PDB file of C-alpha atoms in Angstrom:
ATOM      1  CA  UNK A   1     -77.785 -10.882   5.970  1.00 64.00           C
ATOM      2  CA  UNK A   2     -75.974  -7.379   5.623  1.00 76.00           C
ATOM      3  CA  UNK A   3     -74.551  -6.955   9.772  1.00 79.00           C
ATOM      4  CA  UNK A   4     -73.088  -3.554  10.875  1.00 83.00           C
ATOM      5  CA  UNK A   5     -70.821  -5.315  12.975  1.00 91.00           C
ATOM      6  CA  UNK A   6     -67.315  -4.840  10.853  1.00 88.00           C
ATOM      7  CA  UNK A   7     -65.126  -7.546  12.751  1.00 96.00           C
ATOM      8  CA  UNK A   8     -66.170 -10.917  11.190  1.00 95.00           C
ATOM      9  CA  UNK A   9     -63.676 -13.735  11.437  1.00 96.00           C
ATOM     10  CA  UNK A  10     -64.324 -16.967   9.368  1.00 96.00           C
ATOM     11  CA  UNK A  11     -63.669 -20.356  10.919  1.00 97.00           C
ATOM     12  CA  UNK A  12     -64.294 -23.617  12.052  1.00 98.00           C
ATOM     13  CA  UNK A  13     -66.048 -24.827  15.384  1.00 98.00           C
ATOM     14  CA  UNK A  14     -63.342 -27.225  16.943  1.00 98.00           C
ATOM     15  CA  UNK A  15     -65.230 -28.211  20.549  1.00 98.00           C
ATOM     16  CA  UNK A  16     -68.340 -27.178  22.591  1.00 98.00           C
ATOM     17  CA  UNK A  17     -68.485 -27.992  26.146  1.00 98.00           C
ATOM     18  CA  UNK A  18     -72.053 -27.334  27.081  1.00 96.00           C
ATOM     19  CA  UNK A  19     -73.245 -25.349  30.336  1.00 94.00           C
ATOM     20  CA  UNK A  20     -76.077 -24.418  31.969  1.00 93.00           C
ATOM     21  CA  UNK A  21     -76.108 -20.662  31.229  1.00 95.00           C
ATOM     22  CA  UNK A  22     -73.405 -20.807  28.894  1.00 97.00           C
ATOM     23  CA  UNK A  23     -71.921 -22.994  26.015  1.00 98.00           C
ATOM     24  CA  UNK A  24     -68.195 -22.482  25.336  1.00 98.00           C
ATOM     25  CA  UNK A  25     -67.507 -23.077  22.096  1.00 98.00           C
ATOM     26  CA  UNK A  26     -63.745 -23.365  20.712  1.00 98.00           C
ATOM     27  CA  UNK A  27     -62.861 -21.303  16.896  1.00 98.00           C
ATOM     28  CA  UNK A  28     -59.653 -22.214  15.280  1.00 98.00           C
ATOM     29  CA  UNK A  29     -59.918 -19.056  13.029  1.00 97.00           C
ATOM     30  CA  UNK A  30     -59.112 -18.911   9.417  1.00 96.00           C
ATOM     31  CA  UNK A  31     -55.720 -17.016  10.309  1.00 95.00           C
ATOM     32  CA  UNK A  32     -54.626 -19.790  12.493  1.00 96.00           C
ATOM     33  CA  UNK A  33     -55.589 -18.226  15.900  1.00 96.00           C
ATOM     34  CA  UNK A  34     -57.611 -19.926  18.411  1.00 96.00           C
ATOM     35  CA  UNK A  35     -61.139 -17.892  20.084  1.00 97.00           C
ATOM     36  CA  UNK A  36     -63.531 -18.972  21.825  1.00 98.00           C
ATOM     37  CA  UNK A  37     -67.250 -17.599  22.594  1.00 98.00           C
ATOM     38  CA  UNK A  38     -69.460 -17.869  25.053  1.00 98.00           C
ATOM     39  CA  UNK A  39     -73.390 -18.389  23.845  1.00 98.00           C
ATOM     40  CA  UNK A  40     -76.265 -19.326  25.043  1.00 97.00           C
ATOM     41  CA  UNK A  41     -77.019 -23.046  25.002  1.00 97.00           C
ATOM     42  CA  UNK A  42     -80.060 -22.435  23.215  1.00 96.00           C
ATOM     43  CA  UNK A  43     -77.784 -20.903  20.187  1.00 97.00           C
ATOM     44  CA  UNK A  44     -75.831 -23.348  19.914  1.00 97.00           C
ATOM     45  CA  UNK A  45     -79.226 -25.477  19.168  1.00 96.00           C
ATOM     46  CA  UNK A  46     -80.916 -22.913  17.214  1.00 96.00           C
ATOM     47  CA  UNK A  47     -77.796 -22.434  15.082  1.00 97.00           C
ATOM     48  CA  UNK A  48     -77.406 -26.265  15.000  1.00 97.00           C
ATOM     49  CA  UNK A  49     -73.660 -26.083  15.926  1.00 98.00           C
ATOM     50  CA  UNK A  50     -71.532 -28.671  16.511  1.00 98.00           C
ATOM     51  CA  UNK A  51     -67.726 -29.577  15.550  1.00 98.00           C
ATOM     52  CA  UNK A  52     -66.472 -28.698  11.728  1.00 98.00           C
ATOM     53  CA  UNK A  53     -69.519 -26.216  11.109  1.00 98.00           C
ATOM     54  CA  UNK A  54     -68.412 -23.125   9.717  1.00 98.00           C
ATOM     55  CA  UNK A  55     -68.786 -20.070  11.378  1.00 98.00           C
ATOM     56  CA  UNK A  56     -67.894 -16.183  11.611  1.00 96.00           C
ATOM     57  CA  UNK A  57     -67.027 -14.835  14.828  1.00 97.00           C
ATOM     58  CA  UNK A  58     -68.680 -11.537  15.521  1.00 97.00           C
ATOM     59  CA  UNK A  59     -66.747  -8.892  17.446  1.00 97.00           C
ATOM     60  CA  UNK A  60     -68.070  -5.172  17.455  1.00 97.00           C
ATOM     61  CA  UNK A  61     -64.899  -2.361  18.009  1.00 97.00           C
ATOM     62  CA  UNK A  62     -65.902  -1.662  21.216  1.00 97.00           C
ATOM     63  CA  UNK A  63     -65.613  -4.706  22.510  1.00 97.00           C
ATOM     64  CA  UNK A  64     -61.877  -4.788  21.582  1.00 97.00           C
ATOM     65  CA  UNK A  65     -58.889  -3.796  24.003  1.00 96.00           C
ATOM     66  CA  UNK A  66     -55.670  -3.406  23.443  1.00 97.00           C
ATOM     67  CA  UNK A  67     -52.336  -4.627  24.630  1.00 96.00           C
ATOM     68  CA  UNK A  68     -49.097  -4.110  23.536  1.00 95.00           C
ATOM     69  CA  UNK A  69     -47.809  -7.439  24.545  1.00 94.00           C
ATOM     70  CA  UNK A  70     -49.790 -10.623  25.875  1.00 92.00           C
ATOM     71  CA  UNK A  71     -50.910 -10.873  28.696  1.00 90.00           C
ATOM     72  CA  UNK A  72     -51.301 -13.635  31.446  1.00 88.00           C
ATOM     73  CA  UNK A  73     -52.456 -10.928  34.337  1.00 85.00           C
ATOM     74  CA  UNK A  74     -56.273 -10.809  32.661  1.00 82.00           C
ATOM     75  CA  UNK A  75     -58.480 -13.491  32.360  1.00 83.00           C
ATOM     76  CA  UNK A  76     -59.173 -13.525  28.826  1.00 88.00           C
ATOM     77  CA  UNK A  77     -58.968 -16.411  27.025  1.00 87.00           C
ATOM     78  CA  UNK A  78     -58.938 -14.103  23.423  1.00 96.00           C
ATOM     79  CA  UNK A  79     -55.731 -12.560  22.713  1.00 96.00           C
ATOM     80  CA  UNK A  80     -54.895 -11.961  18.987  1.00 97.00           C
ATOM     81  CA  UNK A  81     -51.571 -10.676  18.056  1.00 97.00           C
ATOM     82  CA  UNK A  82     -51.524  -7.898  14.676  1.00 98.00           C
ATOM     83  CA  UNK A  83     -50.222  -5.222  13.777  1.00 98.00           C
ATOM     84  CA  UNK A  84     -51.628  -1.572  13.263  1.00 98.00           C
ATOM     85  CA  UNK A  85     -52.376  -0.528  10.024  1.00 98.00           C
ATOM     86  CA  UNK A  86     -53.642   2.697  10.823  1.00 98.00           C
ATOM     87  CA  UNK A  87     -55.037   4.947  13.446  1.00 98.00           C
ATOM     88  CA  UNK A  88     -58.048   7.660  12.589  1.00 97.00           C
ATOM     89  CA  UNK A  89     -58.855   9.613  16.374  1.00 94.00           C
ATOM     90  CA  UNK A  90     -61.650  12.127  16.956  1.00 92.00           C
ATOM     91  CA  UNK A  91     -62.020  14.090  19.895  1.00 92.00           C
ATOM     92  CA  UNK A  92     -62.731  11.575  22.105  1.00 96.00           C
ATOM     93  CA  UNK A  93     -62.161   8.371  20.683  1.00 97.00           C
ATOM     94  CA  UNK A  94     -59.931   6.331  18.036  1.00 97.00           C
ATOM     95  CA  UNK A  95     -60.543   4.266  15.404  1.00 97.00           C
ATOM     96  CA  UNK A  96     -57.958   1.288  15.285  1.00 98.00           C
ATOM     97  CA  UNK A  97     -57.189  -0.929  12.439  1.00 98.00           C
ATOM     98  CA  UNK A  98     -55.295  -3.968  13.332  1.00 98.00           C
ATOM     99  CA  UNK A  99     -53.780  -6.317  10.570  1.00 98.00           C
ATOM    100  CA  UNK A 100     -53.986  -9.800  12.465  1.00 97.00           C
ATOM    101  CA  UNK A 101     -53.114 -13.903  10.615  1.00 94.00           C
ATOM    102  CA  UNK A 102     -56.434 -14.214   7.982  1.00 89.00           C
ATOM    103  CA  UNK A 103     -58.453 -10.906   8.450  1.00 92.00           C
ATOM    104  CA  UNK A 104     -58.470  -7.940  10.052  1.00 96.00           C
ATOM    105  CA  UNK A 105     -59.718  -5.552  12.833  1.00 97.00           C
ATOM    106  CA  UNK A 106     -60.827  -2.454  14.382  1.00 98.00           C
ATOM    107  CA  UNK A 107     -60.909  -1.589  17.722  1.00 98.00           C
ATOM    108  CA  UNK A 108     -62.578   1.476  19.281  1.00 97.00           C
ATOM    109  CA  UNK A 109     -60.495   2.660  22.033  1.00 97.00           C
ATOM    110  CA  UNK A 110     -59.974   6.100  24.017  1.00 97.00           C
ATOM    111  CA  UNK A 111     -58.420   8.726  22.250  1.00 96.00           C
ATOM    112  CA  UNK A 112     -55.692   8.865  25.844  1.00 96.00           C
ATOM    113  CA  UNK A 113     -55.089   5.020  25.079  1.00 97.00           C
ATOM    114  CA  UNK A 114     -53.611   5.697  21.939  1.00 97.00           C
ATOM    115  CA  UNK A 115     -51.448   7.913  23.434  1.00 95.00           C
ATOM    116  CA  UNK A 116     -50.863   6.083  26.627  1.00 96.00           C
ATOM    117  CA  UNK A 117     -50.156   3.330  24.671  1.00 97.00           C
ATOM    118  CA  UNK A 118     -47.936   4.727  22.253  1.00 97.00           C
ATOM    119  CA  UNK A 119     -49.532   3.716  19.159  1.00 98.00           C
ATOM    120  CA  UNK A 120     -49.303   4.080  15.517  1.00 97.00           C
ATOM    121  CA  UNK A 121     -48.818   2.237  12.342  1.00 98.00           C
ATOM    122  CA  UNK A 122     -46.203  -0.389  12.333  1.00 98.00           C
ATOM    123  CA  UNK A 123     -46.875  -0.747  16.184  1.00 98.00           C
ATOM    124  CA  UNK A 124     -47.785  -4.847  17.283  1.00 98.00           C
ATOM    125  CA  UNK A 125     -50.100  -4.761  19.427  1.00 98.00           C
ATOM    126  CA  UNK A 126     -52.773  -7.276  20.697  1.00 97.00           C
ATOM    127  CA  UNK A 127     -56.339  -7.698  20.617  1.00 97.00           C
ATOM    128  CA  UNK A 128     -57.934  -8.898  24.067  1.00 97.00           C
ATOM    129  CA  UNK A 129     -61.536  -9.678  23.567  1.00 97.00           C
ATOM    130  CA  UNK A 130     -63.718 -11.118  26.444  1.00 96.00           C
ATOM    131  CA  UNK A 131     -64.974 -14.909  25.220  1.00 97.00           C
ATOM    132  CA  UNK A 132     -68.654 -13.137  26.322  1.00 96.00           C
ATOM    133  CA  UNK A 133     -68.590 -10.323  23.442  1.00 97.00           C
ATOM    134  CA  UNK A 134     -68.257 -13.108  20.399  1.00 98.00           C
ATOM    135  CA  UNK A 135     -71.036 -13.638  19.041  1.00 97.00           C
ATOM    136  CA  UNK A 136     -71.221 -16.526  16.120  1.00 97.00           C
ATOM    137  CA  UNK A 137     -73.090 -17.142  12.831  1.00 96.00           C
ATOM    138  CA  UNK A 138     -73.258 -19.469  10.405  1.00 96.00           C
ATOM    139  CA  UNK A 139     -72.242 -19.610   6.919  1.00 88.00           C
TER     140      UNK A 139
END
């Protein structure tokens, strides 16, 4: 299945704890980092998950902020450290590539946050992503 979702992280389903409108299921990613999503309970049937199955974690740019240092003030449970490979903006918006352990992303931010943020190639930076806008498939 050919996804246009570009930020696909391979790894392994380490816990679920079940709830009633949501299932919070624990990644240890490929790279090393810990993510978690939060499904539906009927996925998590559907998909037959359950500890060790293999899995990509779905994350599309837009539903990737940035940070240039972690952050305890947010609530996010999703906070992967990288490192920006490069940096294509528009009028409006930016295109952000982000080298991070195993894999890589892109975020869609403003075109101001780049600035605001100071960023460019080189630059760490990390990648907050609400445990809501990971979506999971199998492999």
């Amino acid at each position: 299945m050919s996804l246009s979702i570009r930020n696909q992280l391979p790894g392994t389903i380490t816990a679920i704890t079940p709830g009633e409108a949501m299932a919070m299921v624990d990644v240890h990613l490929t790279g090393g980092q810990d993510l978690t999503a939060a499904i539906a309970p009927s996925a998590v049937e559907e998909l037959g998950l359950s500890a060790g199955t293999t899995v990509n974690a779905l994350v599309t740019a837009t539903h990737i902020s940035l940070a240039t240092a972690p952050t305890e003030a947010l609530p996010l449970r999703n906070q992967l450290p990288g490192t920006i490979t490069g940096i294509a903006t528009g009028g409006a918006m930016a295109s952000v590539k982000i080298a991070v352990d195993g894999g890589a992303l892109t975020a869609a931010i403003t075109r101001d946050a780049t600035t605001d943020l100071d960023l460019s190639p080189g630059v760490p930076v990390v990648a907050l992503v609400e445990a809501t806008e990971v979506a999971l498939t199998t492999v």
